[in-house]
Coordinates of N, CA, C and O in Angstrom, one line a residue:
X21 N -23.1 -3.1 -3.6 CA -22.1 -2.6 -3.1 C -20.7 -2.4 -3.9 O -19.9 -3.5 -4.2
X22 N -20.2 -1.7 -3.3 CA -18.6 -1.3 -4.1 C -18.1 -0.8 -2.8 O -18.1 0.2 -2.2
X23 N -16.9 -1.0 -2.6 CA -15.6 -0.8 -1.7 C -14.2 -0.5 -2.4 O -14.2 -1.0 -3.3
X24 N -14.0 0.7 -2.0 CA -12.4 1.0 -3.0 C -11.5 0.8 -1.6 O -11.9 1.3 -0.6
X25 N -10.1 0.1 -2.1 CA -9.3 0.3 -1.1 C -8.1 0.4 -1.8 O -7.7 0.2 -2.9
X26 N -7.4 1.4 -1.1 CA -5.8 2.1 -1.6 C -5.3 1.2 -1.3 O -4.8 0.9 0.2
X27 N -4.4 0.5 -2.0 CA -2.8 -0.1 -1.3 C -1.8 0.1 -2.4 O -1.2 0.6 -3.0
X28 N -0.8 0.5 -1.2 CA 0.7 1.2 -1.3 C 1.8 0.2 -1.5 O 1.4 -0.4 -0.2
X29 N 2.6 0.2 -2.1 CA 3.2 -0.7 -2.5 C 4.5 -0.5 -2.7 O 4.8 0.4 -3.3
X30 N 5.6 -1.1 -2.3 CA 6.6 -0.6 -3.3 C 7.5 -1.6 -4.5 O 7.3 -3.1 -4.5
X31 N 7.7 -0.8 -5.2 CA 8.0 -1.7 -6.6 C 9.2 -2.9 -6.2 O 9.9 -2.4 -5.6
X32 N 9.0 -4.1 -6.9 CA 10.4 -4.7 -6.6 C 12.1 -4.7 -7.0 O 12.8 -4.7 -6.5
X33 N 12.1 -3.5 -7.9 CA 13.0 -3.3 -8.6 C 13.6 -2.0 -8.5 O 14.3 -1.6 -7.8
X34 N 12.4 -0.9 -8.2 CA 12.8 0.6 -8.1 C 12.7 0.8 -6.5 O 13.4 1.6 -6.3
X35 N 11.9 0.0 -5.9 CA 11.5 0.7 -4.4 C 10.8 1.9 -4.3 O 10.8 2.4 -3.1
X36 N 10.1 2.3 -5.1 CA 9.6 3.5 -5.2 C 8.0 3.1 -5.4 O 7.6 1.9 -5.7
X37 N 7.3 3.4 -3.9 CA 6.1 3.3 -3.6 C 5.1 3.6 -4.8 O 5.3 4.5 -6.0
X38 N 4.1 2.5 -4.8 CA 3.3 2.9 -6.1 C 2.1 2.6 -5.5 O 1.5 1.9 -4.6
X39 N 0.6 3.0 -6.4 CA -0.8 3.0 -5.4 C -1.3 1.9 -6.9 O -1.3 2.5 -7.9
X40 N -2.1 0.9 -6.1 CA -3.0 0.1 -6.5 C -4.3 0.5 -6.2 O -4.7 0.5 -4.7
X41 N -5.4 0.6 -6.7 CA -6.7 0.9 -6.3 C -7.5 -0.7 -6.6 O -7.4 -0.9 -7.7
X42 N -8.1 -1.0 -5.5 CA -8.5 -2.2 -5.4 C -10.2 -2.1 -5.4 O -10.7 -1.7 -4.2
X43 N -11.1 -2.7 -6.4 CA -12.6 -2.0 -6.1 C -13.1 -3.7 -6.1 O -12.9 -4.5 -6.6
X44 N -14.1 -3.6 -4.6 CA -14.7 -4.5 -4.3 C -16.0 -4.6 -4.7 O -16.7 -3.3 -4.4
X45 N -17.0 -5.3 -5.7 CA -18.2 -5.2 -6.0 C -18.9 -6.0 -5.8 O -18.8 -7.5 -6.2
X46 N -20.0 -6.8 -4.9 CA -20.8 -7.3 -4.7 C -22.0 -7.4 -4.9 O -22.5 -6.2 -5.4
X47 N -22.7 -8.0 -5.6 CA -23.6 -8.3 -6.6 C -24.2 -10.1 -6.4 O -23.7 -10.9 -5.7
X48 N -25.5 -10.1 -6.8 CA -25.9 -11.3 -7.2 C -25.3 -12.1 -7.5 O -25.0 -11.9 -8.6
X49 N -25.3 -13.4 -7.4 CA -24.1 -15.0 -8.1 C -24.7 -14.5 -9.5 O -24.1 -15.1 -10.4
X50 N -26.0 -14.4 -9.9 CA -26.1 -14.9 -11.3 C -26.0 -13.6 -11.8 O -26.7 -13.5 -13.3
X51 N -25.8 -12.4 -11.3 CA -25.1 -11.2 -12.1 C -24.1 -10.9 -12.2 O -23.4 -10.8 -11.2
X52 N -23.9 -10.8 -13.7 CA -22.6 -10.6 -13.8 C -22.1 -8.8 -13.8 O -22.6 -8.2 -14.2
X53 N -21.1 -8.6 -13.6 CA -20.4 -7.1 -13.6 C -20.0 -7.1 -15.1 O -19.8 -7.8 -15.7
X54 N -20.7 -5.7 -15.4 CA -20.2 -5.0 -16.8 C -19.5 -4.2 -17.1 O -18.8 -3.9 -16.0
X55 N -19.6 -3.9 -18.3 CA -18.5 -2.8 -18.7 C -18.1 -1.6 -18.0 O -17.5 -0.9 -17.7
X56 N -19.7 -1.1 -17.6 CA -19.7 0.3 -16.9 C -18.8 0.1 -15.3 O -18.3 1.2 -15.0
X57 N -18.7 -1.0 -14.8 CA -18.2 -1.2 -13.5 C -16.4 -0.6 -13.8 O -15.5 -0.1 -13.5
X58 N -16.0 -1.5 -14.5 CA -14.7 -1.2 -15.6 C -14.1 0.3 -15.9 O -13.3 0.9 -15.3
X59 N -15.2 0.9 -16.5 CA -15.0 2.0 -16.9 C -15.0 3.3 -15.8 O -13.8 4.4 -15.3
X60 N -15.7 2.8 -14.8 CA -16.1 3.7 -13.3 C -14.7 3.1 -13.0 O -13.9 4.2 -12.3
X61 N -13.7 2.0 -12.6 CA -13.0 1.8 -12.0 C -11.6 2.8 -12.8 O -10.6 3.0 -12.1
X62 N -11.6 2.4 -13.9 CA -10.6 3.2 -14.7 C -10.6 5.1 -14.4 O -9.6 5.4 -13.9
X63 N -11.8 5.4 -14.3 CA -11.7 6.7 -13.6 C -11.1 7.1 -11.9 O -10.7 8.1 -12.1
X64 N -11.6 6.2 -11.5 CA -11.0 6.1 -10.1 C -9.5 6.1 -9.9 O -8.7 7.1 -9.4
X65 N -9.2 5.0 -10.7 CA -7.2 5.2 -11.0 C -6.9 6.4 -11.1 O -5.8 6.5 -11.0
X66 N -7.4 6.9 -12.3 CA -6.8 8.1 -13.1 C -6.8 9.6 -11.9 O -6.0 9.9 -11.8
X67 N -8.2 9.3 -11.4 CA -8.1 10.6 -10.2 C -7.1 10.4 -9.3 O -6.3 11.2 -8.5
X68 N -7.0 8.9 -8.5 CA -6.3 8.9 -7.8 C -4.6 9.0 -7.9 O -3.7 8.6 -7.0
X69 N -4.5 8.8 -9.0 CA -3.0 8.7 -10.0 C -2.7 7.3 -9.6 O -1.2 7.3 -8.9
X70 N -3.3 6.1 -9.9 CA -2.8 5.1 -9.1 C -2.3 4.5 -10.5 O -2.2 4.7 -11.3
X71 N -1.4 3.4 -10.3 CA -0.3 2.8 -11.4 C -1.1 1.3 -11.7 O -1.5 1.2 -12.9
X72 N -2.0 1.0 -10.9 CA -2.9 -0.1 -11.0 C -4.2 -0.2 -10.5 O -4.6 0.5 -9.7
X73 N -4.9 -1.0 -11.4 CA -6.6 -1.2 -10.6 C -7.0 -2.6 -10.7 O -6.4 -3.5 -12.0
X74 N -7.7 -3.1 -9.7 CA -8.3 -4.1 -9.9 C -9.8 -4.2 -9.1 O -9.8 -3.7 -8.3
X75 N -10.2 -5.1 -9.6 CA -11.7 -5.5 -9.5 C -12.3 -6.9 -9.3 O -11.9 -7.5 -9.9
X76 N -12.5 -6.9 -8.2 CA -13.2 -8.4 -7.2 C -14.3 -8.6 -7.2 O -14.9 -7.2 -6.9
X77 N -15.0 -9.4 -7.5 CA -16.5 -9.4 -7.4 C -16.9 -11.2 -6.8 O -16.0 -11.8 -7.4
X78 N -17.7 -11.4 -6.7 CA -18.3 -12.4 -5.6 C -19.0 -13.2 -6.6 O -19.7 -14.0 -6.9
X79 N -19.2 -12.7 -8.1 CA -19.7 -13.0 -9.4 C -19.0 -13.3 -10.4 O -17.9 -14.2 -10.1
X80 N -19.5 -12.8 -11.4 CA -18.4 -13.1 -13.0 C -18.5 -11.9 -13.2 O -19.2 -10.5 -13.4
X81 N -17.8 -11.8 -14.4 CA -17.8 -10.8 -15.3 C -18.2 -10.8 -17.1 O -18.0 -11.9 -17.8
X82 N -19.2 -10.2 -17.5 CA -19.4 -10.0 -18.8 C -18.5 -10.5 -19.8 O -17.4 -9.6 -19.5
X83 N -18.5 -10.4 -20.9 CA -17.6 -10.6 -22.0 C -17.2 -9.2 -22.6 O -15.9 -9.1 -22.4
X84 N -18.0 -8.4 -22.5 CA -17.6 -6.9 -22.8 C -16.6 -6.4 -21.8 O -15.5 -5.8 -22.0
X85 N -17.0 -6.6 -20.6 CA -16.2 -6.3 -19.6 C -14.6 -6.8 -19.6 O -13.8 -5.9 -19.3
X86 N -14.5 -8.2 -19.9 CA -13.3 -8.8 -20.1 C -12.5 -7.8 -20.9 O -11.3 -7.8 -20.5
X87 N -13.4 -8.1 -22.2 CA -12.3 -7.4 -23.1 C -11.7 -6.0 -23.1 O -10.6 -5.7 -23.3
X88 N -12.6 -5.0 -22.5 CA -12.7 -3.7 -22.0 C -11.2 -3.5 -20.6 O -10.5 -2.9 -20.8
X89 N -11.4 -4.5 -19.8 CA -10.4 -4.7 -18.7 C -9.0 -5.0 -19.1 O -8.1 -4.6 -19.0
X90 N -9.0 -6.0 -20.1 CA -7.7 -6.3 -21.2 C -7.4 -5.0 -21.8 O -5.7 -4.9 -21.6
X91 N -8.0 -4.3 -22.5 CA -7.8 -3.2 -23.2 C -7.1 -1.9 -22.5 O -5.7 -1.1 -22.7
X92 N -7.8 -1.9 -20.9 CA -7.2 -0.6 -20.4 C -6.4 -0.9 -18.8 O -6.3 -0.5 -18.1
X93 N -6.1 -2.8 -19.1 CA -4.9 -2.7 -18.2 C -5.4 -3.1 -16.8 O -5.1 -2.6 -15.4
X94 N -7.0 -3.2 -16.7 CA -7.6 -3.8 -15.2 C -7.3 -5.1 -14.7 O -8.0 -5.7 -15.8
X95 N -7.3 -5.3 -13.5 CA -7.1 -7.0 -13.4 C -8.3 -7.2 -12.9 O -9.0 -6.8 -12.1
X96 N -9.2 -8.4 -13.5 CA -10.3 -8.5 -13.2 C -10.0 -10.0 -12.1 O -9.5 -11.1 -12.6
X97 N -10.4 -10.2 -10.6 CA -10.5 -11.3 -9.8 C -11.7 -11.8 -9.7 O -12.5 -11.1 -8.9
X98 N -11.8 -12.8 -9.4 CA -13.3 -13.7 -9.0 C -13.0 -13.9 -7.6 O -11.8 -14.3 -7.1
X99 N -13.9 -13.3 -6.8 CA -13.7 -13.8 -5.1 C -12.9 -15.1 -5.0 O -12.2 -15.6 -4.5
X100 N -13.7 -16.3 -5.5 CA -13.5 -17.5 -5.0 C -12.1 -18.0 -5.5 O -11.4 -18.9 -4.7
X101 N -11.9 -17.2 -6.6 CA -10.2 -17.7 -7.0 C -9.3 -17.0 -6.3 O -8.3 -17.7 -5.8
X102 N -9.7 -15.9 -5.7 CA -8.5 -15.4 -4.5 C -8.6 -16.1 -3.4 O -7.1 -16.3 -3.0
X103 N -9.5 -16.7 -2.8 CA -9.6 -17.3 -1.8 C -8.5 -18.4 -1.8 O -8.2 -18.9 -1.0
X104 N -9.0 -19.2 -3.3 CA -8.2 -20.4 -3.5 C -6.8 -20.1 -3.8 O -5.7 -20.9 -2.9
X105 N -6.2 -18.7 -4.1 CA -4.6 -18.7 -4.2 C -4.3 -18.6 -2.8 O -3.3 -18.9 -2.7
X106 N -5.2 -17.8 -1.7 CA -4.6 -17.6 -0.2 C -4.4 -18.9 0.3 O -3.5 -18.9 1.4
X107 N -5.5 -19.6 0.0 CA -5.5 -20.9 1.1 C -4.4 -21.6 0.6 O -3.7 -22.3 1.2
X108 N -3.8 -21.6 -0.8 CA -2.7 -22.3 -1.5 C -1.7 -21.8 -0.6 O -0.2 -22.5 -0.2
X109 N -1.3 -20.5 -0.4 CA -0.1 -19.5 0.2 C 0.0 -20.2 1.5 O 0.8 -20.3 1.9
X110 N -1.2 -20.1 2.3 CA -1.2 -20.3 3.6 C -0.5 -22.0 3.8 O 0.0 -22.8 4.9
X111 N -0.6 -23.2 2.7 CA -0.6 -24.5 3.0 C 1.4 -24.6 2.6 O 1.7 -25.6 3.3
X112 N 1.9 -23.5 1.9 CA 3.3 -23.7 1.5 C 4.0 -23.2 2.7 O 4.0 -22.8 3.4

């Protein structure tokens, strides 16, 4: 299952709004997200004229996917890490 979310934010310095595309990809725990998912998100970011792309999964990423994401500047986020960060914010 894939879900695209559009997030409009204000830049901290310029205060101009910018668009981030967040794609959530659910897969079997033992199946890693591959490079094709990164390329797909890059296309969506370009079509939507977004400034940034982020891919969140409940699983993990393959090494080729991680390398490609670094090159094309896509943020890779594991869901359990996101939950930990949110929980930490709630405690502050």
